[in-house]
Tab-separated table of C-alpha atoms in Angstrom:
chain	number	residue	atom	x	y	z
A	1	VAL	CA	-56.738	4.083	15.682
A	2	PRO	CA	-54.683	6.404	17.586
A	3	PRO	CA	-55.267	8.929	20.290
A	4	LYS	CA	-56.550	12.563	17.615
A	5	ASN	CA	-53.761	14.060	20.716
A	6	LEU	CA	-50.710	11.644	19.685
A	7	LYS	CA	-49.622	14.131	17.363
A	8	ILE	CA	-49.009	16.933	20.080
A	9	MET	CA	-45.984	14.184	20.771
A	10	ASN	CA	-44.932	13.169	17.383
A	11	GLY	CA	-41.334	14.038	17.261
A	12	ILE	CA	-40.822	14.688	21.209
A	13	ARG	CA	-38.349	11.344	21.317
A	14	ASN	CA	-36.455	10.478	24.909
A	15	SER	CA	-37.545	14.218	26.596
A	16	VAL	CA	-37.176	14.594	30.591
A	17	THR	CA	-38.307	17.327	32.473
A	18	LEU	CA	-37.070	17.913	36.103
A	19	ILE	CA	-37.833	20.637	39.036
A	20	GLY	CA	-36.563	19.965	41.987
A	21	PHE	CA	-33.575	21.326	44.500
A	22	LEU	CA	-30.272	21.164	44.197
A	23	GLY	CA	-28.270	18.770	47.069
A	24	GLN	CA	-25.401	19.557	46.446
A	25	ASP	CA	-22.957	22.753	44.297
A	26	ALA	CA	-22.483	22.013	41.091
A	27	LYS	CA	-18.987	20.006	40.380
A	28	ILE	CA	-17.276	21.101	37.324
A	29	PHE	CA	-14.511	18.773	35.376
A	30	GLN	CA	-12.634	19.455	32.178
A	31	THR	CA	-12.040	16.486	30.085
A	32	ALA	CA	-8.370	15.085	28.668
A	33	SER	CA	-9.679	16.838	25.303
A	34	GLY	CA	-10.325	20.648	27.263
A	35	LYS	CA	-14.626	20.036	27.054
A	36	THR	CA	-15.915	21.588	30.075
A	37	VAL	CA	-18.231	18.865	32.206
A	38	THR	CA	-20.899	19.916	34.461
A	39	ASN	CA	-22.748	17.303	37.101
A	40	ILE	CA	-25.414	18.106	40.066
A	41	SER	CA	-27.764	16.581	41.487
A	42	ILE	CA	-31.381	17.241	42.032
A	43	ALA	CA	-34.120	15.928	44.387
A	44	THR	CA	-37.535	15.405	43.519
A	45	ASN	CA	-40.120	15.268	46.430
A	46	ASP	CA	-43.464	13.012	46.455
A	47	SER	CA	-45.852	13.249	48.677
A	48	TYR	CA	-49.034	11.021	49.661
A	49	ARG	CA	-51.267	9.878	52.898
A	50	ASN	CA	-51.497	6.501	53.741
A	51	LYS	CA	-54.275	4.582	55.018
A	52	ARG	CA	-53.952	6.076	58.409
A	53	GLY	CA	-54.280	9.685	57.473
A	54	ASP	CA	-50.078	10.513	57.259
A	55	ARG	CA	-48.287	12.336	54.797
A	56	ILE	CA	-45.646	10.487	53.347
A	57	THR	CA	-42.874	11.874	51.610
A	58	THR	CA	-40.970	10.292	49.375
A	59	THR	CA	-37.069	12.086	48.001
A	60	GLU	CA	-35.441	10.095	44.350
A	61	TRP	CA	-32.023	11.469	43.599
A	62	HIS	CA	-31.860	12.256	39.817
A	63	ARG	CA	-27.865	12.640	38.684
A	64	CYS	CA	-27.319	15.118	35.400
A	65	ILE	CA	-25.165	16.220	33.579
A	66	ALA	CA	-24.434	19.454	31.202
A	67	TRP	CA	-21.818	19.971	28.287
A	68	GLY	CA	-19.657	22.709	27.381
A	69	LYS	CA	-20.841	26.420	27.296
A	70	LEU	CA	-24.251	25.194	29.459
A	71	GLY	CA	-22.086	23.190	31.911
A	72	GLU	CA	-19.772	26.213	32.785
A	73	ILE	CA	-23.111	28.905	33.092
A	74	MET	CA	-24.524	25.752	35.495
A	75	GLY	CA	-21.302	25.534	37.045
A	76	ASP	CA	-21.644	29.242	38.453
A	77	LEU	CA	-25.091	29.014	38.926
A	78	CYS	CA	-26.219	25.685	40.616
A	79	LYS	CA	-25.526	26.065	44.525
A	80	LYS	CA	-26.662	23.972	47.162
A	81	GLY	CA	-30.502	24.897	47.782
A	82	LYS	CA	-31.160	26.239	45.110
A	83	GLU	CA	-34.768	25.289	43.046
A	84	VAL	CA	-34.085	24.377	38.625
A	85	ALA	CA	-35.969	23.053	35.897
A	86	VAL	CA	-34.019	20.728	33.509
A	87	ARG	CA	-34.846	19.639	30.688
A	88	GLY	CA	-32.396	17.117	28.707
A	89	LYS	CA	-32.362	13.450	27.627
A	90	LEU	CA	-32.480	10.288	30.439
A	91	THR	CA	-28.895	8.061	29.108
A	92	TYR	CA	-27.756	5.510	31.153
A	93	ASN	CA	-23.782	5.612	32.213
A	94	SER	CA	-22.361	2.025	32.223
A	95	TYR	CA	-19.277	1.851	34.930
A	96	GLU	CA	-16.880	-1.326	37.008
A	97	ASP	CA	-18.384	-0.791	40.081
A	98	LYS	CA	-14.678	-1.260	42.974
A	99	ASN	CA	-15.899	-4.699	43.334
A	100	GLY	CA	-15.505	-5.507	39.394
A	101	VAL	CA	-19.569	-5.576	39.271
A	102	GLN	CA	-20.815	-3.905	36.070
A	103	ARG	CA	-23.279	-1.522	37.425
A	104	THR	CA	-25.700	0.812	35.559
A	105	SER	CA	-26.763	3.974	36.304
A	106	PRO	CA	-29.575	6.875	34.266
A	107	GLN	CA	-28.639	10.368	34.478
A	108	VAL	CA	-30.161	13.305	32.202
A	109	VAL	CA	-28.305	15.185	29.918
A	110	VAL	CA	-29.425	18.565	30.316
A	111	GLN	CA	-30.122	20.511	27.300
A	112	GLU	CA	-32.099	23.781	29.354
A	113	PHE	CA	-32.378	24.986	32.816
A	114	VAL	CA	-33.868	27.643	34.189
A	115	LEU	CA	-33.486	28.464	38.220
A	116	LEU	CA	-36.382	29.554	40.296
A	117	ASP	CA	-37.168	32.057	42.807
A	118	ARG	CA	-39.786	30.381	45.303
A	119	LYS	CA	-40.178	34.122	46.607
A	120	LYS	CA	-40.723	35.864	43.276
A	121	MET	CA	-43.015	33.017	42.113
A	122	GLU	CA	-44.894	33.581	45.357
A	123	GLU	CA	-45.429	37.130	44.758
A	124	ALA	CA	-45.885	37.131	41.118
A	125	ALA	CA	-49.049	34.447	42.244
């Protein structure tokens, strides 16, 4: 028998939420058909203490892509160092590298985003 709280997750498929910092300004492109596409890279950090008690921080980089009007807005607002929250779906981009090796790269197709202002968040707390 599935747990009762499983009903809460019903209908949510392939959903990713990330909160992190932008590693560079958004890169905006136009496709051959004239659609706007914007790429951003988000860094998320995780910290823990090792056996000696030293704080260890690891950083993961996440490639994100936004299309159309959302991509245009993100292109204008997403600048290096800003904190951002994104929600979207995880996809995999296949490509051939310069040596002819087939590679697969994960990326988040952004459906929603929010720029976060740490100072305002701290003032509200």
